[in-house]
Amino acid sequence: MTILLAGCGDLGTEAGLRFAGLGHRVVGWRRSPSKLPAAIEGVAADLSSAQLPPVPADTSVVVIALAADAPREDAYRAAYVDGVAHVLDALERDGVIPRRVLFVSSTAVYGDAGGGWVDEGTPPEPGGFSGRVLVEAEDLLQSRLAGSGTAAVSLRLGGIYGPGRTRLIDQVRTGSAVVPQDVRYTNRIHRDDAAAALVHLATMESTAAPVYIGVDNEAADLGSVLRFLAAEMKLPEPAVGDAGPARGGNKRCSNKLLRGTGFTFALPSFREGYRDVLAGNGVRHP
C-alpha cells in the first residue's frame, strides 16, 4: 500500500518506519522533510496552508497526525481543524479516494469523569479548549467523508510517553513531584504502542469503527505511578500534597474496543513502559 502521513513528528515518524518495515510505500508531509529517515519519502508541506502537495494517486491510507504550535485555542484550531480540512481538500482536489483516513485525537475530548470509566460510547464532554477543538476536528472528518467510500477513524490517545517524553520521570528526579491527596486516575500509552496501534488500524482487514480509545491496559492512580518511578530510580517517595488541578481530568479510559480488533500492547502498563524508558531504549524522532 501507499501510506500518506499528513504530519510527521515523533509519533508519525515512528508509525512511518513501522509501515515501511511491513513493505509499504510511505510518503511523509512535514515542514522540514529533510529530518525524516530514508524509509519515508519526505515532502515539504505546511498543513496549516491550503496549498498542499499532490496526493499520490495510489494512496490507500492517510494518517493525520498534527501538533499545535502553541497551547492556545487559535493554534489548536489552525493545526487540527484547518489541518484536517486542508488534507481532505487535497484528496478531493486530486480525486484520490483512500480506503481509510485515520486522525490522531486525544482522550481530552472526555474531560473529567470523577474517576469513572469512559469508552467510545461515552459522549464527549471536553473540559478545555483542546478537547473542544479535537471534537470539532473529529466531527469535520466524519461529516466530510460520510458516503465518500473512505472510512473515517479517530484514535483518541491518552498521554503519550516514551523516549524524550519524560515529564513524570523528571519531576520525580528533581523532587518536584507531588502525590495527590485524593486518588487521581491517569491514562497513558507508550509512543511505540501508539504508533503500532495506528499501523494496526490502518492495515487491518476488518471494518474499522469510527472511534477508538488508545490507552494501555491499566488506568493507573497517579500516586502509584510516581511511587513506582521513585522506587525504580532508588529515590525517596514524593511527598503527598496539593498537586493542583488534574491534568487531563480524573477518568479511567477503556481500551476494550481496540483490543477487540486483535491489537496487543508491547508495553501493557506504565511499569513495562517506564522501565523501557529508564533503560534508555528507543529515540525521539526530530
CSV table of C-alpha atoms in Angstrom, one decimal:
chain,number,residue,atom,x,y,z
A,1,MET,CA,0.0,0.0,0.0
A,2,THR,CA,0.9,3.7,-0.3
A,3,ILE,CA,0.6,5.4,3.1
A,4,LEU,CA,0.4,9.2,3.3
A,5,LEU,CA,1.4,10.6,6.7
A,6,ALA,CA,0.0,14.1,6.9
A,7,GLY,CA,2.1,15.3,9.8
A,8,CYS,CA,5.3,13.5,10.6
A,9,GLY,CA,6.6,14.4,14.1
A,10,ASP,CA,7.8,11.9,16.6
A,11,LEU,CA,4.7,9.7,16.5
A,12,GLY,CA,4.1,9.9,12.8
A,13,THR,CA,7.7,9.1,12.0
A,14,GLU,CA,7.6,6.1,14.3
A,15,ALA,CA,4.5,4.9,12.6
A,16,GLY,CA,6.0,5.5,9.2
A,17,LEU,CA,9.0,3.4,10.0
A,18,ARG,CA,6.7,0.6,11.0
A,19,PHE,CA,4.7,0.9,7.8
A,20,ALA,CA,7.9,0.8,5.8
A,21,GLY,CA,9.1,-2.2,7.7
A,22,LEU,CA,6.0,-4.0,6.5
A,23,GLY,CA,6.9,-3.2,2.9
A,24,HIS,CA,4.5,-0.3,2.3
A,25,ARG,CA,5.5,2.9,0.5
A,26,VAL,CA,5.4,5.8,3.0
A,27,VAL,CA,5.1,9.4,2.0
A,28,GLY,CA,5.5,12.0,4.8
A,29,TRP,CA,4.3,15.6,4.7
A,30,ARG,CA,6.0,18.0,7.1
A,31,ARG,CA,7.6,21.4,7.1
A,32,SER,CA,11.1,20.0,7.4
A,33,PRO,CA,11.2,16.8,5.4
A,34,SER,CA,15.0,16.6,5.5
A,35,LYS,CA,14.7,15.4,9.1
A,36,LEU,CA,12.8,12.3,8.1
A,37,PRO,CA,14.6,8.9,7.9
A,38,ALA,CA,15.3,7.5,4.4
A,39,ALA,CA,12.5,4.9,4.7
A,40,ILE,CA,10.0,7.8,4.5
A,41,GLU,CA,9.7,9.8,1.3
A,42,GLY,CA,9.7,13.3,2.7
A,43,VAL,CA,7.7,16.1,1.0
A,44,ALA,CA,7.7,19.7,2.2
A,45,ALA,CA,4.2,20.7,3.3
A,46,ASP,CA,2.6,23.2,5.7
A,47,LEU,CA,-0.7,21.6,6.8
A,48,SER,CA,-2.0,24.9,8.1
A,49,SER,CA,-1.9,26.1,4.4
A,50,ALA,CA,-4.5,25.3,1.8
A,51,GLN,CA,-1.6,24.8,-0.8
A,52,LEU,CA,-0.7,21.2,-0.2
A,53,PRO,CA,1.4,19.0,-2.4
A,54,PRO,CA,-0.1,16.4,-4.8
A,55,VAL,CA,-1.5,13.4,-3.1
A,56,PRO,CA,-0.1,10.1,-4.5
A,57,ALA,CA,-2.7,8.7,-6.8
A,58,ASP,CA,-2.5,5.2,-5.3
A,59,THR,CA,-2.8,6.3,-1.6
A,60,SER,CA,-4.6,3.6,0.3
A,61,VAL,CA,-4.5,5.1,3.8
A,62,VAL,CA,-4.0,8.7,5.2
A,63,VAL,CA,-2.8,9.2,8.7
A,64,ILE,CA,-3.3,12.7,10.0
A,65,ALA,CA,-1.0,13.3,13.0
A,66,LEU,CA,-0.9,17.0,13.7
A,67,ALA,CA,0.5,19.2,16.5
A,68,ALA,CA,-0.3,22.7,17.6
A,69,ASP,CA,2.5,25.3,17.6
A,70,ALA,CA,1.3,26.7,20.9
A,71,PRO,CA,-1.0,25.9,23.8
A,72,ARG,CA,-3.7,28.3,22.6
A,73,GLU,CA,-7.1,27.8,21.1
A,74,ASP,CA,-6.3,29.6,17.9
A,75,ALA,CA,-3.2,27.5,17.4
A,76,TYR,CA,-5.1,24.3,18.1
A,77,ARG,CA,-7.8,25.3,15.6
A,78,ALA,CA,-5.2,26.2,13.0
A,79,ALA,CA,-3.5,22.8,13.5
A,80,TYR,CA,-6.4,20.4,13.9
A,81,VAL,CA,-9.5,21.8,12.3
A,82,ASP,CA,-7.8,23.7,9.5
A,83,GLY,CA,-5.2,20.9,9.0
A,84,VAL,CA,-7.9,18.2,8.7
A,85,ALA,CA,-9.9,20.4,6.2
A,86,HIS,CA,-6.8,21.1,4.1
A,87,VAL,CA,-5.9,17.4,3.9
A,88,LEU,CA,-9.5,16.5,2.9
A,89,ASP,CA,-9.5,19.3,0.3
A,90,ALA,CA,-6.3,17.9,-1.2
A,91,LEU,CA,-7.8,14.5,-1.5
A,92,GLU,CA,-10.9,16.0,-3.3
A,93,ARG,CA,-8.7,18.2,-5.5
A,94,ASP,CA,-6.7,15.2,-6.7
A,95,GLY,CA,-9.6,12.8,-6.9
A,96,VAL,CA,-7.9,10.3,-4.5
A,97,ILE,CA,-10.3,8.1,-2.5
A,98,PRO,CA,-8.2,6.2,0.1
A,99,ARG,CA,-9.6,3.2,1.9
A,100,ARG,CA,-9.2,4.8,5.3
A,101,VAL,CA,-8.3,8.2,6.9
A,102,LEU,CA,-7.0,8.0,10.5
A,103,PHE,CA,-7.0,11.1,12.7
A,104,VAL,CA,-4.9,11.2,15.8
A,105,SER,CA,-7.1,12.7,18.5
A,106,SER,CA,-7.0,12.6,22.3
A,107,THR,CA,-8.8,11.4,25.4
A,108,ALA,CA,-9.0,15.1,26.3
A,109,VAL,CA,-12.4,15.0,24.5
A,110,TYR,CA,-13.9,13.4,27.6
A,111,GLY,CA,-12.9,15.9,30.2
A,112,ASP,CA,-13.3,14.9,33.9
A,113,ALA,CA,-15.4,11.8,34.8
A,114,GLY,CA,-14.8,11.9,38.6
A,115,GLY,CA,-12.7,8.7,38.4
A,116,GLY,CA,-15.4,6.8,36.4
A,117,TRP,CA,-14.9,4.8,33.3
A,118,VAL,CA,-15.3,6.2,29.8
A,119,ASP,CA,-15.3,4.3,26.5
A,120,GLU,CA,-16.1,5.1,22.8
A,121,GLY,CA,-19.8,5.2,23.6
A,122,THR,CA,-19.3,8.0,26.3
A,123,PRO,CA,-20.4,11.4,24.9
A,124,PRO,CA,-17.5,13.8,24.7
A,125,GLU,CA,-17.6,16.5,27.4
A,126,PRO,CA,-14.3,18.3,27.0
A,127,GLY,CA,-13.2,20.4,29.9
A,128,GLY,CA,-11.0,22.8,27.9
A,129,PHE,CA,-10.3,24.2,24.5
A,130,SER,CA,-8.0,21.4,23.4
A,131,GLY,CA,-10.8,18.8,23.8
A,132,ARG,CA,-13.4,21.1,22.2
A,133,VAL,CA,-11.2,21.7,19.1
A,134,LEU,CA,-10.4,18.0,18.7
A,135,VAL,CA,-14.1,17.1,18.8
A,136,GLU,CA,-14.7,19.7,16.1
A,137,ALA,CA,-11.9,18.2,14.0
A,138,GLU,CA,-13.3,14.6,14.5
A,139,ASP,CA,-16.8,15.8,13.5
A,140,LEU,CA,-15.4,17.5,10.5
A,141,LEU,CA,-13.6,14.3,9.4
A,142,GLN,CA,-16.7,12.2,9.8
A,143,SER,CA,-19.1,14.6,8.1
A,144,ARG,CA,-16.8,15.3,5.1
A,145,LEU,CA,-16.1,11.6,4.5
A,146,ALA,CA,-19.6,10.3,5.0
A,147,GLY,CA,-20.7,8.4,1.9
A,148,SER,CA,-17.4,9.0,0.1
A,149,GLY,CA,-16.2,5.4,0.1
A,150,THR,CA,-13.4,6.4,2.6
A,151,ALA,CA,-13.7,5.2,6.3
A,152,ALA,CA,-13.0,8.0,8.8
A,153,VAL,CA,-11.3,6.7,12.0
A,154,SER,CA,-10.3,8.8,15.1
A,155,LEU,CA,-7.8,7.3,17.5
A,156,ARG,CA,-8.2,9.1,20.9
A,157,LEU,CA,-4.8,8.6,22.6
A,158,GLY,CA,-4.1,9.0,26.2
A,159,GLY,CA,-1.0,10.8,27.5
A,160,ILE,CA,1.9,9.7,25.3
A,161,TYR,CA,5.2,9.0,27.0
A,162,GLY,CA,8.4,7.3,25.7
A,163,PRO,CA,11.9,8.3,24.5
A,164,GLY,CA,12.4,12.0,25.2
A,165,ARG,CA,8.9,12.3,26.8
A,166,THR,CA,9.9,12.1,30.5
A,167,ARG,CA,7.8,14.7,32.3
A,168,LEU,CA,7.0,12.4,35.3
A,169,ILE,CA,10.4,10.9,35.4
A,170,ASP,CA,11.9,14.4,35.5
A,171,GLN,CA,9.5,15.5,38.3
A,172,VAL,CA,10.5,12.6,40.5
A,173,ARG,CA,14.2,13.0,39.7
A,174,THR,CA,14.2,16.7,40.6
A,175,GLY,CA,12.0,16.2,43.7
A,176,SER,CA,9.2,18.4,42.3
A,177,ALA,CA,6.7,15.5,42.0
A,178,VAL,CA,3.7,15.6,44.4
A,179,VAL,CA,1.4,12.7,45.1
A,180,PRO,CA,-2.2,14.0,45.1
A,181,GLN,CA,-4.1,13.7,48.3
A,182,ASP,CA,-7.0,12.1,46.5
A,183,VAL,CA,-7.0,9.1,44.2
A,184,ARG,CA,-6.5,10.5,40.7
A,185,TYR,CA,-6.6,8.2,37.7
A,186,THR,CA,-4.4,8.8,34.7
A,187,ASN,CA,-4.4,7.2,31.2
A,188,ARG,CA,-1.3,6.8,29.1
A,189,ILE,CA,0.2,5.0,26.2
A,190,HIS,CA,3.9,4.4,25.2
A,191,ARG,CA,4.8,6.1,21.9
A,192,ASP,CA,5.7,2.8,20.4
A,193,ASP,CA,2.3,1.3,21.2
A,194,ALA,CA,0.6,4.4,19.9
A,195,ALA,CA,2.5,4.0,16.6
A,196,ALA,CA,1.7,0.3,16.5
A,197,ALA,CA,-2.0,1.0,17.0
A,198,LEU,CA,-2.0,3.4,14.1
A,199,VAL,CA,-0.4,0.8,11.8
A,200,HIS,CA,-2.8,-1.9,13.1
A,201,LEU,CA,-5.9,0.2,12.5
A,202,ALA,CA,-4.6,1.3,9.1
A,203,THR,CA,-3.9,-2.2,7.8
A,204,MET,CA,-6.5,-4.5,9.4
A,205,GLU,CA,-8.9,-6.2,7.1
A,206,SER,CA,-12.0,-5.9,9.2
A,207,THR,CA,-14.2,-2.8,9.1
A,208,ALA,CA,-13.0,-0.1,11.4
A,209,ALA,CA,-15.1,1.7,14.0
A,210,PRO,CA,-15.3,5.5,13.7
A,211,VAL,CA,-13.6,5.9,17.1
A,212,TYR,CA,-11.1,4.0,19.2
A,213,ILE,CA,-9.5,4.9,22.5
A,214,GLY,CA,-5.8,4.3,22.6
A,215,VAL,CA,-4.6,3.8,26.1
A,216,ASP,CA,-2.7,0.9,27.8
A,217,ASN,CA,-4.3,-1.8,29.9
A,218,GLU,CA,-4.2,0.0,33.2
A,219,ALA,CA,-5.8,3.3,34.2
A,220,ALA,CA,-3.4,4.0,37.0
A,221,ASP,CA,-3.6,6.2,40.0
A,222,LEU,CA,-1.0,9.0,39.6
A,223,GLY,CA,0.4,8.4,43.1
A,224,SER,CA,1.1,4.7,42.2
A,225,VAL,CA,3.0,5.8,39.1
A,226,LEU,CA,5.1,8.4,40.9
A,227,ARG,CA,5.9,6.0,43.7
A,228,PHE,CA,6.9,3.3,41.2
A,229,LEU,CA,9.2,5.7,39.4
A,230,ALA,CA,10.8,6.7,42.7
A,231,ALA,CA,11.4,3.0,43.6
A,232,GLU,CA,12.8,2.2,40.1
A,233,MET,CA,15.3,5.2,40.4
A,234,LYS,CA,16.0,4.4,44.0
A,235,LEU,CA,14.9,7.9,45.1
A,236,PRO,CA,12.7,9.0,48.0
A,237,GLU,CA,9.0,8.7,47.6
A,238,PRO,CA,7.4,12.0,46.5
A,239,ALA,CA,5.5,13.9,49.3
A,240,VAL,CA,1.7,13.8,49.4
A,241,GLY,CA,0.2,17.3,49.0
A,242,ASP,CA,-1.8,19.6,46.8
A,243,ALA,CA,-0.9,18.5,43.3
A,244,GLY,CA,-3.1,21.2,41.6
A,245,PRO,CA,-5.8,20.5,39.1
A,246,ALA,CA,-5.9,17.1,37.4
A,247,ARG,CA,-4.0,17.1,34.2
A,248,GLY,CA,-6.5,15.6,31.6
A,249,GLY,CA,-9.2,15.1,34.1
A,250,ASN,CA,-9.8,12.2,36.6
A,251,LYS,CA,-11.1,9.3,34.5
A,252,ARG,CA,-10.4,5.7,33.6
A,253,CYS,CA,-10.4,5.1,29.8
A,254,SER,CA,-11.2,1.6,28.5
A,255,ASN,CA,-9.2,0.1,25.6
A,256,LYS,CA,-11.6,-2.9,25.2
A,257,LEU,CA,-12.7,-1.9,21.7
A,258,LEU,CA,-9.1,-1.5,20.4
A,259,ARG,CA,-8.0,-4.8,22.0
A,260,GLY,CA,-11.1,-6.4,20.4
A,261,THR,CA,-9.6,-5.8,17.0
A,262,GLY,CA,-6.7,-8.1,17.8
A,263,PHE,CA,-4.3,-5.4,18.9
A,264,THR,CA,-1.9,-6.3,21.6
A,265,PHE,CA,0.3,-4.0,23.6
A,266,ALA,CA,4.1,-4.5,23.7
A,267,LEU,CA,4.1,-2.3,26.9
A,268,PRO,CA,0.8,-3.0,28.5
A,269,SER,CA,1.1,-0.9,31.6
A,270,PHE,CA,3.2,2.0,33.0
A,271,ARG,CA,5.5,-0.5,34.7
A,272,GLU,CA,6.8,-2.1,31.5
A,273,GLY,CA,6.7,1.2,29.6
A,274,TYR,CA,8.6,3.3,32.1
A,275,ARG,CA,11.2,0.6,32.7
A,276,ASP,CA,11.7,0.7,28.9
A,277,VAL,CA,12.2,4.5,29.0
A,278,LEU,CA,14.5,4.3,32.1
A,279,ALA,CA,16.6,1.7,30.3
A,280,GLY,CA,17.3,4.2,27.6
A,281,ASN,CA,15.6,2.3,24.8
A,282,GLY,CA,14.4,4.0,21.6
A,283,VAL,CA,14.9,7.5,20.3
A,284,ARG,CA,12.6,10.5,20.0
A,285,HIS,CA,12.4,11.4,16.3
A,286,PRO,CA,13.2,15.1,15.5
